[in-house]
Amino acid sequence: MANLVEGLFLTVEGIFQSLFAVIQSFFNIIYSLVSGIISVVWNVLEGVAEFVGASVHFVISNIVIIGLILVGIVIYNDRNKRGTIGNDLKKKAQ
């Protein structure tokens, strides 16, 4: 009887270890993809910075500033557009 209980325990333990191994491998794949993407982006930024003769942080700050300016332009243009048909119908219904 003791061997039966021990065998069942080891079987359940093996199933849990297999499940945890699958989950761990899934997270390892995600980590390696994110790490690879960050490495590629950083190396590209280093190449651009070396070509321009500036630091990587300066290039990143310029990209952020240009992105914020573009977001502002998009928001400004969107606010000056006429409403869509759906908005016109809502106004007529009120």
mmCIF file of C-alpha atoms in Angstrom:
data_model
loop_
_atom_site.group_PDB
_atom_site.id
_atom_site.type_symbol
_atom_site.label_atom_id
_atom_site.label_comp_id
_atom_site.label_asym_id
_atom_site.label_seq_id
_atom_site.Cartn_x
_atom_site.Cartn_y
_atom_site.Cartn_z
ATOM 1 C CA MET A 1 0.000 0.000 0.000
ATOM 2 C CA ALA A 2 2.857 2.366 0.789
ATOM 3 C CA ASN A 3 4.339 1.755 -2.649
ATOM 4 C CA LEU A 4 0.988 2.604 -4.267
ATOM 5 C CA VAL A 5 0.703 5.917 -2.386
ATOM 6 C CA GLU A 6 4.321 6.770 -3.120
ATOM 7 C CA GLY A 7 3.829 5.929 -6.809
ATOM 8 C CA LEU A 8 0.741 8.141 -7.033
ATOM 9 C CA PHE A 9 2.594 10.970 -5.284
ATOM 10 C CA LEU A 10 5.535 10.693 -7.676
ATOM 11 C CA THR A 11 3.173 10.623 -10.665
ATOM 12 C CA VAL A 12 1.390 13.788 -9.526
ATOM 13 C CA GLU A 13 4.738 15.419 -8.773
ATOM 14 C CA GLY A 14 5.986 14.559 -12.273
ATOM 15 C CA ILE A 15 2.870 16.039 -13.865
ATOM 16 C CA PHE A 16 3.327 19.303 -11.941
ATOM 17 C CA GLN A 17 7.015 19.444 -12.843
ATOM 18 C CA SER A 18 6.141 18.967 -16.507
ATOM 19 C CA LEU A 19 3.558 21.747 -16.381
ATOM 20 C CA PHE A 20 5.988 24.108 -14.661
ATOM 21 C CA ALA A 21 8.666 23.255 -17.238
ATOM 22 C CA VAL A 22 6.277 24.144 -20.078
ATOM 23 C CA ILE A 23 5.362 27.446 -18.404
ATOM 24 C CA GLN A 24 9.019 28.238 -17.755
ATOM 25 C CA SER A 25 9.961 27.529 -21.372
ATOM 26 C CA PHE A 26 7.133 29.808 -22.537
ATOM 27 C CA PHE A 27 8.473 32.652 -20.372
ATOM 28 C CA ASN A 28 12.021 31.944 -21.588
ATOM 29 C CA ILE A 29 10.851 32.333 -25.190
ATOM 30 C CA ILE A 30 9.149 35.642 -24.376
ATOM 31 C CA TYR A 31 12.237 36.869 -22.523
ATOM 32 C CA SER A 32 14.573 35.959 -25.372
ATOM 33 C CA LEU A 33 12.348 37.693 -27.937
ATOM 34 C CA VAL A 34 12.071 40.886 -25.875
ATOM 35 C CA SER A 35 15.787 40.842 -25.106
ATOM 36 C CA GLY A 36 16.636 40.362 -28.786
ATOM 37 C CA ILE A 37 14.348 43.180 -29.906
ATOM 38 C CA ILE A 38 15.765 45.562 -27.302
ATOM 39 C CA SER A 39 19.303 44.593 -28.313
ATOM 40 C CA VAL A 40 18.597 45.229 -32.007
ATOM 41 C CA VAL A 41 16.954 48.594 -31.304
ATOM 42 C CA TRP A 42 19.804 49.653 -29.025
ATOM 43 C CA ASN A 43 22.435 48.652 -31.608
ATOM 44 C CA VAL A 44 20.609 50.576 -34.342
ATOM 45 C CA LEU A 45 20.442 53.640 -32.088
ATOM 46 C CA GLU A 46 24.158 53.285 -31.333
ATOM 47 C CA GLY A 47 24.896 53.121 -35.050
ATOM 48 C CA VAL A 48 22.823 56.229 -35.745
ATOM 49 C CA ALA A 49 24.426 58.060 -32.830
ATOM 50 C CA GLU A 50 27.910 57.133 -34.002
ATOM 51 C CA PHE A 51 27.060 58.266 -37.535
ATOM 52 C CA VAL A 52 25.694 61.601 -36.293
ATOM 53 C CA GLY A 53 28.415 62.044 -33.696
ATOM 54 C CA ALA A 54 26.124 62.210 -30.683
ATOM 55 C CA SER A 55 25.223 60.020 -27.736
ATOM 56 C CA VAL A 56 22.495 57.409 -27.815
ATOM 57 C CA HIS A 57 20.498 59.249 -25.167
ATOM 58 C CA PHE A 58 20.549 62.408 -27.287
ATOM 59 C CA VAL A 59 19.196 60.456 -30.268
ATOM 60 C CA ILE A 60 16.483 58.873 -28.101
ATOM 61 C CA SER A 61 15.452 62.263 -26.692
ATOM 62 C CA ASN A 62 15.218 63.694 -30.206
ATOM 63 C CA ILE A 63 13.058 60.757 -31.310
ATOM 64 C CA VAL A 64 10.774 61.296 -28.294
ATOM 65 C CA ILE A 65 10.489 65.036 -28.990
ATOM 66 C CA ILE A 66 9.712 64.440 -32.680
ATOM 67 C CA GLY A 67 7.111 61.837 -31.657
ATOM 68 C CA LEU A 68 5.441 64.269 -29.241
ATOM 69 C CA ILE A 69 5.355 66.966 -31.919
ATOM 70 C CA LEU A 70 3.746 64.515 -34.363
ATOM 71 C CA VAL A 71 1.147 63.495 -31.758
ATOM 72 C CA GLY A 72 0.343 67.177 -31.200
ATOM 73 C CA ILE A 73 -0.065 67.749 -34.947
ATOM 74 C CA VAL A 74 -2.362 64.729 -35.286
ATOM 75 C CA ILE A 75 -4.508 65.857 -32.338
ATOM 76 C CA TYR A 76 -4.653 69.427 -33.692
ATOM 77 C CA ASN A 77 -5.712 68.248 -37.154
ATOM 78 C CA ASP A 78 -8.278 65.871 -35.680
ATOM 79 C CA ARG A 79 -9.861 68.632 -33.595
ATOM 80 C CA ASN A 80 -10.220 70.894 -36.625
ATOM 81 C CA LYS A 81 -11.955 68.264 -38.760
ATOM 82 C CA ARG A 82 -15.669 68.253 -39.187
ATOM 83 C CA GLY A 83 -17.571 65.594 -37.293
ATOM 84 C CA THR A 84 -18.303 62.271 -38.874
ATOM 85 C CA ILE A 85 -21.735 61.187 -40.029
ATOM 86 C CA GLY A 86 -22.234 59.362 -36.749
ATOM 87 C CA ASN A 87 -21.533 62.536 -34.778
ATOM 88 C CA ASP A 88 -23.897 64.539 -37.000
ATOM 89 C CA LEU A 89 -26.660 61.992 -36.427
ATOM 90 C CA LYS A 90 -26.110 62.155 -32.665
ATOM 91 C CA LYS A 91 -26.405 65.962 -32.741
ATOM 92 C CA LYS A 92 -29.646 65.795 -34.772
ATOM 93 C CA ALA A 93 -31.108 63.234 -32.373
ATOM 94 C CA GLN A 94 -30.508 65.529 -29.413
#
